[in-house]
Amino acid sequence: MRRVLFSVFLWSFVGAQDLTDAQIGVVSARLGESALQSWELGTRAQTILELNATEYSVLTSKSLPPPRAISSSLVSGLDPFFAIAKAVVSNRTAANNRTTGPQPLMPDGSAADPTSIGVSVLLANWTGQDSGQVDYAGAALDQLDYILYKVPRTSDGAISHRVSQVQLWSDFVYMVPPFLAYYGVTTRNRTLLAESYNQIKLYRSYLKDPTQGMWKHVVLGSSGNDQGFWTTGNGWAAAGILRVLATIRESEYAHTFKNEQGDLAKWVKEIHEAVYPHLDSTNVFTNYADQPATATGNFYDGSSTALLASTVYRASLMLNQHTFVPYAERSRRTLFNSTSFPTSNATASFDGYQHLTSDGWLTPVVNPHSYGQEGSKSAEAQAFVLQLHAAHRDWVLNGSKGENSAKNMLVSKHAVAFAALIGSLVCWGW
Ligand SMILES: *[C@@H]1O[C@H](CO)[C@@H](O)[C@H](O)[C@H]1NC(C)=O
Ligand SMILES: *[C@@H]1O[C@H](CO)[C@@H](O)[C@H](O)[C@H]1NC(C)=O
Ligand SMILES: *[C@@H]1O[C@H](CO)[C@@H](O)[C@H](O)[C@H]1NC(C)=O
Ligand SMILES: *[C@@H]1O[C@H](CO)[C@@H](O)[C@H](O)[C@H]1NC(C)=O
Ligand SMILES: *[C@@H]1O[C@H](CO)[C@@H](O)[C@H](O)[C@H]1NC(C)=O
Ligand SMILES: *[C@@H]1O[C@H](CO)[C@@H](O)[C@H](O)[C@H]1NC(C)=O
Ligand SMILES: *[C@@H]1O[C@H](CO)[C@@H](O)[C@H](O)[C@H]1NC(C)=O
Ligand SMILES: *[C@@H]1O[C@H](CO)[C@@H](O)[C@H](O)[C@H]1NC(C)=O
């Protein structure tokens, strides 16, 4: 009992589970090396903004579109971000076999995933990178026309996640709607903001399970269905919805989308309410949240755990939704836990860490290229570690709202345990 109480105090007063600046550098380096697929590049781009250029992240910027002139303090942080847009757009003609007109930013069997790079391309155009030598606006337009007019849809208008057949994946919500919404703010096109909301609404109507509340992973199509509640997919959905909500909210059209903003906020909460009851005492989700780690093909997954926790801090910051903050805190403290915490920001080593390898890879993780299997060295998991770090940092900077509910919860849990102990002592006749 005393040890439990002691650790409660330890948790309250020591920011032990904060990764150091040097560790963040290592995790970022692993992300940079491993992000090669289209959605990995798009996710990495968004992560750079959340971590190192918050003025340009929709989750934290003050109003949209953002300043065209980049302040000198952000130039180096944004370098790797714009490098992604430049590499992709410069190589596009060769990679897409000299296609002209509507086309994805990169070739991919997924219709949706290349779209995720689009926000970096829009910002490269908006801030005038490469003085007009690279046609960012043209590449963004081709990507928009491709996803809107070339990719097949369901009869009610949901854009397919796949090129070869109409199929809907929860991942889509992170890959496409944030781009549509951002295109809407840089070109002052309200219709595109409305469409970003509409696609989320359609995807939810197909993927959200009416009783479970969680989102299924893959529906429709002749093969490759996955009716399971893939935990990362629920994270992709929550994170994508938050980005769209933030984009709409900071746009000049915010006042014309009141109900839509209310829906989006509700849909984030709904995912958290459905998924968090499945977090067990390890504080790490399983790959399919409702299945125990012992179920065939299931295992613990730090990747989705990090992503979902980051969305909880964001929902607390953006929407005053604090209910699941204690759960996110538990997950974060577990993923970033160590038997010997660094004492200086210059410490890059991960000695003593259970969930980060000595090279800074999150573990255990789902194989991001084969979602039913455990893997290692996941690019998206590296991104989610950084998103979690950044979301927690921003949440602390804004006063750690909802933390008290965490303390109250712990205290009340311990009070219950204490009462039970006294009760049993009394029973034993003390
Ligand atoms: C963020 O900035 C830090 C400090 O400059 C750097 O070490 C790290 O690599 C950057 N992370 C990313 C994802 O760009
Ligand atoms: C550029 O496109 C070619 C295909 O034409 C591809 O093999 C190569 O990996 C691409 N390079 C980059 C940096 O994307
Ligand atoms: C590229 O286009 C040419 C001409 O249309 C075609 O012959 C070739 O098969 C295409 N290559 C690929 C890899 O799509
Ligand atoms: C590109 O930037 C210009 C401003 O320089 C802006 O007017 C235009 O709408 C942007 N295009 C896109 C596709 O965002
Ligand atoms: C908004 O974007 C859509 C899709 O590209 C386009 O059809 C429409 O003309 C645009 N509206 C305005 C006002 O530019
Ligand atoms: C921080 O908290 C204040 C007051 O609770 C809120 O108005 C503000 O929007 C928050 N800031 C951010 C960046 O979310
Ligand atoms: C952190 O690890 C220690 C053992 O090194 C363990 O006692 C503690 O419960 C862990 N904390 C969390 C939040 O996982
Ligand atoms: C490390 O640096 C961050 C800011 O970059 C600061 O908030 C934190 O307190 C520092 N931690 C230590 C242990 O010095």
Coordinates of C-alpha atoms and ligand atoms in Angstrom, one line a residue:
M1 CA 0.0 0.0 0.0
R2 CA 2.7 2.4 1.0
R3 CA 4.6 1.7 -2.2
V4 CA 1.5 2.3 -4.3
L5 CA 0.9 5.6 -2.6
F6 CA 4.5 6.5 -3.0
S7 CA 4.4 5.9 -6.7
V8 CA 1.3 8.1 -7.0
F9 CA 3.3 10.9 -5.5
L10 CA 6.2 10.1 -7.7
W11 CA 3.9 10.4 -10.7
S12 CA 2.5 13.6 -9.6
F13 CA 5.7 15.5 -9.0
V14 CA 8.3 14.1 -11.4
G15 CA 7.9 14.5 -15.2
A16 CA 10.0 11.3 -15.5
Q17 CA 8.1 10.0 -18.5
D18 CA 9.0 13.0 -20.7
L19 CA 11.3 12.0 -23.6
T20 CA 14.4 14.1 -23.7
D21 CA 15.2 16.4 -26.7
A22 CA 18.0 14.0 -27.7
Q23 CA 15.6 11.0 -27.5
I24 CA 13.1 12.9 -29.7
G25 CA 15.9 13.4 -32.2
V26 CA 16.6 9.6 -32.3
V27 CA 12.9 8.7 -32.7
S28 CA 12.7 11.4 -35.4
A29 CA 15.7 10.0 -37.2
R30 CA 14.1 6.5 -37.2
L31 CA 11.0 8.0 -38.6
G32 CA 12.9 9.8 -41.4
E33 CA 14.7 6.7 -42.4
S34 CA 11.7 4.4 -42.4
A35 CA 8.9 6.5 -43.9
L36 CA 8.9 5.6 -47.6
Q37 CA 5.3 4.6 -48.5
S38 CA 2.9 7.4 -49.4
W39 CA 0.9 7.4 -46.2
E40 CA 4.1 7.2 -44.1
L41 CA 5.4 10.3 -45.8
G42 CA 2.1 12.1 -45.3
T43 CA 2.0 11.1 -41.6
R44 CA 5.6 12.1 -41.1
A45 CA 4.8 15.5 -42.7
Q46 CA 1.9 16.1 -40.3
T47 CA 4.1 14.9 -37.4
I48 CA 6.8 17.4 -38.2
L49 CA 4.3 20.2 -37.9
E50 CA 2.8 19.0 -34.6
L51 CA 6.3 18.6 -33.1
N52 CA 8.4 21.4 -34.6
A53 CA 6.2 23.9 -36.3
T54 CA 3.0 24.2 -34.4
E55 CA 2.1 27.5 -36.1
Y56 CA 1.5 25.4 -39.3
S57 CA -0.3 22.5 -37.7
V58 CA -4.0 22.9 -37.9
L59 CA -4.3 21.4 -34.4
T60 CA -2.6 24.4 -32.9
S61 CA -2.5 27.3 -35.4
K62 CA -4.4 30.4 -34.6
S63 CA -6.2 30.9 -37.9
L64 CA -6.1 29.5 -41.4
P65 CA -4.6 29.9 -43.9
P66 CA -1.4 30.4 -41.9
P67 CA 1.2 33.1 -42.5
R68 CA 2.8 33.0 -45.9
A69 CA 6.1 34.3 -44.5
I70 CA 7.8 31.7 -42.3
S71 CA 9.3 33.1 -39.2
S72 CA 13.1 32.5 -39.0
S73 CA 12.7 30.4 -35.8
L74 CA 10.6 27.8 -37.8
V75 CA 12.7 27.6 -41.0
S76 CA 14.9 24.7 -39.8
G77 CA 12.0 22.8 -38.2
L78 CA 10.1 23.0 -41.5
D79 CA 13.1 21.9 -43.7
P80 CA 12.3 18.2 -43.6
F81 CA 8.6 19.0 -44.1
F82 CA 9.1 20.9 -47.3
A83 CA 11.8 18.3 -48.4
I84 CA 9.0 15.7 -48.5
A85 CA 6.8 17.9 -50.8
K86 CA 9.7 18.7 -53.0
A87 CA 10.9 15.1 -53.5
V88 CA 7.5 13.8 -54.2
V89 CA 6.4 16.6 -56.6
S90 CA 9.8 16.7 -58.4
N91 CA 9.7 13.0 -59.0
R92 CA 6.0 12.8 -59.9
T93 CA 6.3 12.9 -63.7
A94 CA 8.8 10.0 -63.7
A95 CA 7.1 8.1 -61.0
N96 CA 3.7 8.4 -62.7
N97 CA 5.0 7.5 -66.2
R98 CA 4.6 11.0 -67.7
T99 CA 0.9 11.1 -66.9
T100 CA -0.7 14.5 -67.3
G101 CA -3.9 15.8 -65.7
P102 CA -5.6 14.1 -62.7
Q103 CA -3.1 11.8 -60.9
P104 CA -2.1 10.8 -57.4
L105 CA 1.1 12.4 -55.9
M106 CA 2.7 9.0 -55.9
P107 CA 1.8 5.7 -57.5
D108 CA 0.0 3.4 -55.0
G109 CA -2.6 0.6 -54.9
S110 CA -4.4 2.8 -52.4
A111 CA -6.4 5.7 -54.0
A112 CA -6.4 7.5 -50.7
D113 CA -2.9 7.2 -49.2
P114 CA -1.0 9.5 -51.6
T115 CA -3.5 12.2 -50.8
S116 CA -2.0 12.4 -47.3
I117 CA 1.1 14.1 -48.7
G118 CA -1.2 16.8 -50.1
V119 CA -1.1 19.2 -47.1
S120 CA 2.7 19.5 -47.4
V121 CA 2.3 20.3 -51.1
L122 CA -0.4 22.9 -50.4
L123 CA 1.8 24.6 -47.8
A124 CA 4.8 24.5 -50.1
N125 CA 2.7 26.4 -52.6
W126 CA 1.2 28.7 -50.0
T127 CA 4.6 29.8 -48.6
G128 CA 6.2 30.1 -52.0
Q129 CA 8.9 27.4 -51.7
D130 CA 11.4 27.1 -54.5
S131 CA 10.3 30.4 -56.0
G132 CA 8.0 28.9 -58.5
Q133 CA 10.5 26.4 -59.8
V134 CA 8.4 23.5 -58.7
D135 CA 4.7 23.4 -59.6
Y136 CA 3.2 22.7 -56.2
A137 CA -0.2 24.2 -57.0
G138 CA -0.5 22.1 -60.2
A139 CA 0.5 18.9 -58.4
A140 CA -2.1 19.6 -55.7
L141 CA -4.8 20.3 -58.3
D142 CA -4.0 17.0 -60.1
Q143 CA -4.2 15.1 -56.8
L144 CA -7.6 16.8 -55.9
D145 CA -9.1 16.1 -59.3
Y146 CA -7.9 12.5 -59.1
I147 CA -9.4 11.8 -55.7
L148 CA -12.6 13.6 -56.5
Y149 CA -13.3 12.6 -60.1
K150 CA -11.2 9.5 -61.0
V151 CA -11.5 7.3 -57.9
P152 CA -14.6 5.1 -57.8
R153 CA -17.3 5.8 -55.2
T154 CA -20.1 4.0 -53.4
S155 CA -23.6 4.9 -54.8
D156 CA -24.0 7.4 -52.0
G157 CA -20.7 9.1 -52.7
A158 CA -18.1 7.7 -50.3
I159 CA -14.7 7.8 -52.2
S160 CA -13.0 4.4 -52.3
H161 CA -9.8 3.8 -50.4
R162 CA -8.6 1.5 -53.2
V163 CA -8.0 2.0 -56.9
S164 CA -9.1 -1.5 -58.1
Q165 CA -12.4 -1.8 -56.4
V166 CA -14.7 0.2 -54.2
Q167 CA -13.6 -0.5 -50.7
L168 CA -13.7 1.6 -47.5
W169 CA -10.9 1.6 -44.9
S170 CA -10.9 3.5 -41.7
D171 CA -7.4 4.7 -42.6
F172 CA -9.0 6.9 -45.2
V173 CA -10.2 9.4 -42.7
Y174 CA -6.6 10.5 -41.9
M175 CA -5.5 10.4 -45.5
V176 CA -8.1 12.3 -47.5
P177 CA -10.5 14.6 -45.6
P178 CA -7.7 16.7 -44.0
F179 CA -6.4 17.4 -47.5
L180 CA -9.8 18.3 -48.9
A181 CA -10.4 20.7 -46.0
Y182 CA -6.9 22.3 -46.3
Y183 CA -7.4 22.8 -50.0
G184 CA -10.6 24.5 -49.1
V185 CA -8.8 27.1 -46.9
T186 CA -5.9 27.8 -49.3
T187 CA -8.2 28.3 -52.3
R188 CA -11.2 29.8 -50.3
N189 CA -13.5 27.0 -51.4
R190 CA -16.3 26.2 -48.9
T191 CA -17.5 23.3 -51.0
L192 CA -14.3 21.4 -50.3
L193 CA -14.6 22.0 -46.5
A194 CA -18.2 20.7 -46.8
E195 CA -16.9 17.6 -48.7
S196 CA -14.3 16.8 -46.1
Y197 CA -17.1 16.6 -43.5
N198 CA -19.3 14.7 -45.8
Q199 CA -16.7 12.0 -46.5
I200 CA -16.2 11.5 -42.7
K201 CA -19.9 11.2 -42.2
L202 CA -20.2 8.7 -45.0
Y203 CA -17.3 6.6 -43.8
R204 CA -18.7 6.6 -40.3
S205 CA -22.1 5.4 -41.6
Y206 CA -20.4 2.3 -43.1
L207 CA -17.7 1.6 -40.6
K208 CA -19.0 2.4 -37.1
D209 CA -20.5 -0.7 -35.5
P210 CA -23.9 0.2 -34.1
T211 CA -23.5 -1.8 -30.9
Q212 CA -19.7 -1.8 -30.3
G213 CA -19.3 1.9 -31.2
M214 CA -15.8 1.2 -32.6
W215 CA -15.0 1.4 -36.3
K216 CA -14.5 -1.6 -38.4
H217 CA -11.3 -1.7 -40.5
V218 CA -12.3 -2.6 -44.1
V219 CA -15.7 -3.0 -45.7
L220 CA -17.1 -3.6 -49.2
G221 CA -15.2 -5.0 -52.2
S222 CA -14.8 -8.6 -53.4
S223 CA -11.7 -9.4 -51.3
G224 CA -9.7 -8.1 -48.4
N225 CA -12.5 -7.3 -46.0
D226 CA -11.6 -6.8 -42.4
Q227 CA -14.7 -6.5 -40.2
G228 CA -12.5 -6.4 -37.1
F229 CA -12.0 -3.4 -34.9
W230 CA -8.5 -2.6 -35.9
T231 CA -7.2 -0.4 -33.1
T232 CA -4.9 1.7 -35.4
G233 CA -7.9 2.3 -37.7
N234 CA -9.9 3.7 -34.8
G235 CA -6.9 6.0 -34.1
W236 CA -6.6 7.0 -37.8
A237 CA -10.3 8.0 -37.7
A238 CA -10.2 10.0 -34.5
A239 CA -7.0 11.8 -35.5
G240 CA -8.3 12.6 -39.0
I241 CA -11.6 13.9 -37.6
L242 CA -9.7 16.2 -35.2
R243 CA -7.6 17.6 -38.1
V244 CA -10.7 18.3 -40.2
L245 CA -12.5 19.8 -37.2
A246 CA -9.6 22.1 -36.5
T247 CA -9.3 23.1 -40.1
I248 CA -13.0 24.0 -40.3
R249 CA -12.9 25.8 -37.0
E250 CA -10.0 28.1 -37.9
S251 CA -11.3 28.8 -41.4
E252 CA -13.3 31.9 -42.5
Y253 CA -16.3 29.6 -42.9
A254 CA -16.3 28.3 -39.3
H255 CA -19.6 30.1 -38.5
T256 CA -21.4 28.4 -41.4
F257 CA -20.4 24.9 -40.1
K258 CA -21.8 25.0 -36.5
N259 CA -23.6 21.6 -36.6
E260 CA -20.9 19.9 -38.5
Q261 CA -18.3 20.9 -35.9
G262 CA -20.6 19.6 -33.2
D263 CA -20.9 16.3 -35.0
L264 CA -17.2 15.9 -35.5
A265 CA -16.6 16.6 -31.8
K266 CA -19.2 14.0 -30.9
W267 CA -17.6 11.4 -33.3
V268 CA -14.2 11.7 -31.7
K269 CA -15.8 11.2 -28.2
E270 CA -17.7 8.3 -29.5
I271 CA -14.5 6.5 -30.6
H272 CA -12.8 7.1 -27.3
E273 CA -15.9 5.9 -25.4
A274 CA -15.9 2.7 -27.4
V275 CA -12.3 1.9 -27.5
Y276 CA -10.9 2.9 -24.0
P277 CA -13.0 0.4 -22.0
H278 CA -10.8 -2.3 -23.8
L279 CA -7.6 -0.9 -22.4
D280 CA -6.4 -3.6 -19.9
S281 CA -4.0 -3.3 -17.0
T282 CA -1.0 -3.3 -19.2
N283 CA -2.1 0.2 -20.5
V284 CA -1.3 -1.0 -24.0
F285 CA -4.1 -1.8 -26.5
T286 CA -4.2 -5.0 -28.5
N287 CA -4.1 -4.9 -32.3
Y288 CA -7.9 -5.6 -32.4
A289 CA -9.0 -3.7 -29.3
D290 CA -11.9 -6.0 -28.3
Q291 CA -9.8 -9.2 -28.6
P292 CA -7.5 -10.4 -25.8
A293 CA -3.8 -10.5 -26.6
T294 CA -4.1 -14.3 -26.3
A295 CA -6.6 -14.5 -29.3
T296 CA -5.2 -16.0 -32.4
G297 CA -3.4 -13.4 -34.5
N298 CA -3.7 -10.7 -31.8
F299 CA -1.0 -9.1 -29.8
Y300 CA -0.2 -5.9 -27.9
D301 CA 0.4 -2.9 -30.0
G302 CA 2.2 0.2 -28.8
S303 CA 1.6 2.0 -32.2
S304 CA -2.2 2.4 -32.0
T305 CA -1.9 3.0 -28.2
A306 CA 0.3 6.0 -28.9
L307 CA -1.9 7.4 -31.6
L308 CA -5.1 7.1 -29.6
A309 CA -3.5 8.6 -26.5
S310 CA -2.4 11.6 -28.7
T311 CA -5.9 12.1 -29.8
V312 CA -7.1 12.1 -26.2
Y313 CA -4.8 15.0 -25.3
R314 CA -5.9 16.8 -28.5
A315 CA -9.5 16.3 -27.7
S316 CA -8.9 17.6 -24.2
L317 CA -7.1 20.7 -25.6
M318 CA -9.5 21.4 -28.5
L319 CA -12.8 20.2 -27.2
N320 CA -12.6 20.2 -23.4
Q321 CA -13.2 16.4 -23.5
H322 CA -11.2 15.2 -20.5
T323 CA -12.8 11.9 -19.6
F324 CA -10.1 9.7 -21.1
V325 CA -7.1 11.8 -20.1
P326 CA -6.4 9.4 -17.2
Y327 CA -6.3 6.5 -19.7
A328 CA -4.0 8.4 -22.1
E329 CA -1.7 9.2 -19.1
R330 CA -1.5 5.6 -18.2
S331 CA -0.6 4.6 -21.7
R332 CA 1.9 7.4 -22.1
R333 CA 3.6 6.6 -18.8
T334 CA 3.8 3.0 -19.7
L335 CA 5.1 3.5 -23.3
F336 CA 7.7 6.1 -22.1
N337 CA 8.5 4.2 -18.8
S338 CA 12.0 3.3 -17.9
T339 CA 13.9 1.7 -15.0
S340 CA 16.3 4.7 -15.1
F341 CA 15.1 8.0 -16.4
P342 CA 17.6 10.4 -18.1
T343 CA 18.5 13.4 -16.0
S344 CA 19.6 15.6 -18.9
N345 CA 18.0 16.6 -22.2
A346 CA 21.2 15.6 -23.9
T347 CA 20.7 12.0 -23.1
A348 CA 19.9 10.1 -26.3
S349 CA 20.1 6.5 -24.9
F350 CA 17.1 4.3 -24.2
D351 CA 18.8 2.2 -21.6
G352 CA 16.1 0.8 -19.2
Y353 CA 13.2 1.5 -21.5
Q354 CA 10.6 -1.3 -22.0
H355 CA 8.8 0.0 -25.0
L356 CA 11.6 1.7 -26.9
T357 CA 14.5 -0.2 -28.2
S358 CA 18.1 0.9 -27.8
D359 CA 17.8 2.4 -31.3
G360 CA 14.6 4.2 -30.4
W361 CA 12.0 2.0 -32.1
L362 CA 8.6 1.7 -30.4
T363 CA 7.8 -1.9 -29.5
P364 CA 5.8 -4.1 -29.7
V365 CA 4.0 -2.8 -32.8
V366 CA 1.8 -4.1 -35.6
N367 CA 3.4 -4.6 -38.9
P368 CA 2.2 -1.5 -40.8
H369 CA 2.5 -3.3 -44.1
S370 CA 0.5 -6.4 -43.0
Y371 CA -2.0 -5.2 -40.4
G372 CA -2.8 -8.7 -39.0
Q373 CA 0.8 -9.4 -37.9
E374 CA 3.2 -8.2 -35.3
G375 CA 6.1 -6.4 -36.8
S376 CA 9.0 -4.2 -35.8
K377 CA 10.4 -0.9 -37.1
S378 CA 7.1 0.7 -38.0
A379 CA 7.4 4.2 -39.5
E380 CA 3.9 5.2 -38.4
A381 CA 4.6 4.0 -34.9
Q382 CA 7.6 6.4 -34.8
A383 CA 5.3 9.2 -36.0
F384 CA 2.7 8.3 -33.3
V385 CA 5.4 8.4 -30.5
L386 CA 6.2 12.0 -31.6
Q387 CA 2.6 13.0 -32.0
L388 CA 2.0 11.7 -28.5
H389 CA 5.0 13.5 -27.1
A390 CA 3.8 16.8 -28.8
A391 CA 0.2 16.4 -27.8
H392 CA 1.2 15.8 -24.2
R393 CA 3.6 18.7 -24.3
D394 CA 0.9 21.1 -25.6
W395 CA -1.6 19.8 -23.0
V396 CA 0.9 20.5 -20.2
L397 CA 1.6 23.9 -21.5
N398 CA -2.1 24.7 -21.5
G399 CA -2.5 23.7 -17.8
S400 CA -2.9 19.9 -17.9
K401 CA -6.7 20.1 -17.9
G402 CA -8.4 16.9 -16.8
E403 CA -5.3 15.8 -14.9
N404 CA -7.3 16.2 -11.7
S405 CA -9.7 13.7 -12.9
A406 CA -6.7 11.4 -13.2
K407 CA -5.6 12.1 -9.7
N408 CA -9.1 11.8 -8.3
M409 CA -9.4 8.6 -10.1
L410 CA -6.2 7.2 -8.7
V411 CA -7.0 8.6 -5.2
S412 CA -10.5 7.2 -5.2
K413 CA -9.2 3.9 -6.5
H414 CA -6.7 3.8 -3.6
A415 CA -9.3 5.0 -1.2
V416 CA -11.4 2.0 -2.2
A417 CA -8.5 -0.3 -1.9
F418 CA -7.7 1.2 1.5
A419 CA -11.3 0.8 2.7
A420 CA -11.2 -2.8 1.5
L421 CA -8.0 -3.4 3.4
I422 CA -9.5 -1.9 6.6
G423 CA -12.6 -3.9 6.0
S424 CA -10.7 -7.1 5.7
L425 CA -8.6 -6.3 8.7
V426 CA -11.8 -5.7 10.6
C427 CA -13.2 -9.0 9.3
W428 CA -10.1 -10.8 10.5
G429 CA -11.0 -9.5 13.9
W430 CA -8.3 -6.8 14.3
Ligands
LIG1 C1 12.3 18.2 -34.4 O1 13.3 19.1 -34.1 C2 14.3 18.5 -33.3 C3 15.3 19.6 -32.8 O2 15.8 20.3 -33.9 C4 15.1 17.5 -34.2 O3 16.1 16.9 -33.4 C5 14.1 16.5 -34.7 O4 14.7 15.6 -35.6 C6 12.9 17.2 -35.3 N1 11.9 16.1 -35.6 C7 11.2 15.9 -36.7 C8 10.2 14.8 -36.8 O5 11.4 16.7 -37.7
LIG2 C1 11.2 8.4 -58.3 O1 10.4 7.6 -59.2 C2 11.0 6.4 -59.6 C3 10.1 5.7 -60.6 O2 10.1 6.4 -61.8 C4 11.2 5.5 -58.3 O3 11.8 4.3 -58.7 C5 12.0 6.3 -57.3 O4 12.0 5.6 -56.1 C6 11.4 7.7 -57.0 N1 12.2 8.4 -56.1 C7 11.8 9.1 -55.1 C8 12.8 9.9 -54.3 O5 10.6 9.1 -54.8
LIG3 C1 4.3 3.8 -69.4 O1 3.6 4.3 -70.5 C2 4.0 3.6 -71.7 C3 3.3 4.4 -72.8 O2 1.9 4.6 -72.6 C4 3.6 2.2 -71.6 O3 4.0 1.5 -72.7 C5 4.2 1.6 -70.4 O4 3.8 0.3 -70.2 C6 4.0 2.4 -69.1 N1 4.8 1.9 -68.0 C7 4.3 1.7 -66.8 C8 5.2 1.1 -65.8 O5 3.1 1.9 -66.5
LIG4 C1 -1.3 28.5 -54.2 O1 -0.9 29.7 -53.6 C2 -1.5 30.8 -54.1 C3 -0.9 32.0 -53.4 O2 0.4 32.2 -53.7 C4 -3.0 30.7 -53.8 O3 -3.7 31.9 -54.3 C5 -3.5 29.5 -54.4 O4 -4.9 29.3 -54.1 C6 -2.7 28.3 -53.9 N1 -3.2 27.1 -54.6 C7 -3.6 26.0 -53.9 C8 -4.0 24.8 -54.7 O5 -3.6 26.0 -52.7
LIG5 C1 -14.4 24.3 -55.4 O1 -13.8 23.1 -55.7 C2 -14.6 22.3 -56.5 C3 -13.8 21.0 -56.7 O2 -12.6 21.2 -57.3 C4 -14.9 23.0 -57.9 O3 -15.7 22.1 -58.7 C5 -15.5 24.3 -57.6 O4 -15.7 25.0 -58.8 C6 -14.7 25.1 -56.6 N1 -15.5 26.3 -56.3 C7 -15.0 27.5 -56.3 C8 -15.9 28.6 -55.9 O5 -13.8 27.7 -56.7
LIG6 C1 -5.9 26.5 -23.6 O1 -6.9 26.6 -22.6 C2 -7.8 27.7 -22.8 C3 -8.6 27.9 -21.6 O2 -9.1 26.7 -21.1 C4 -8.5 27.6 -24.1 O3 -9.4 28.7 -24.3 C5 -7.5 27.5 -25.2 O4 -8.2 27.3 -26.4 C6 -6.5 26.4 -25.0 N1 -5.4 26.5 -25.9 C7 -5.2 25.5 -26.9 C8 -4.0 25.7 -27.7 O5 -6.0 24.6 -27.1
LIG7 C1 7.2 1.6 -14.8 O1 8.2 0.5 -14.5 C2 8.2 0.1 -13.2 C3 9.3 -0.9 -13.1 O2 10.5 -0.5 -13.6 C4 6.9 -0.4 -12.7 O3 7.0 -0.6 -11.3 C5 5.9 0.7 -12.9 O4 4.6 0.2 -12.6 C6 5.8 1.1 -14.4 N1 4.9 2.2 -14.6 C7 4.0 2.2 -15.6 C8 3.1 3.3 -15.6 O5 3.9 1.3 -16.4
LIG8 C1 14.3 19.6 -21.7 O1 13.9 20.6 -22.6 C2 12.6 20.9 -22.6 C3 12.3 22.0 -23.6 O2 13.0 21.7 -24.8 C4 12.1 21.4 -21.2 O3 10.8 21.7 -21.2 C5 12.5 20.3 -20.2 O4 12.2 20.8 -18.9 C6 13.9 19.9 -20.3 N1 14.2 18.8 -19.4 C7 15.3 18.7 -18.7 C8 15.4 17.4 -17.8 O5 16.1 19.5 -18.6

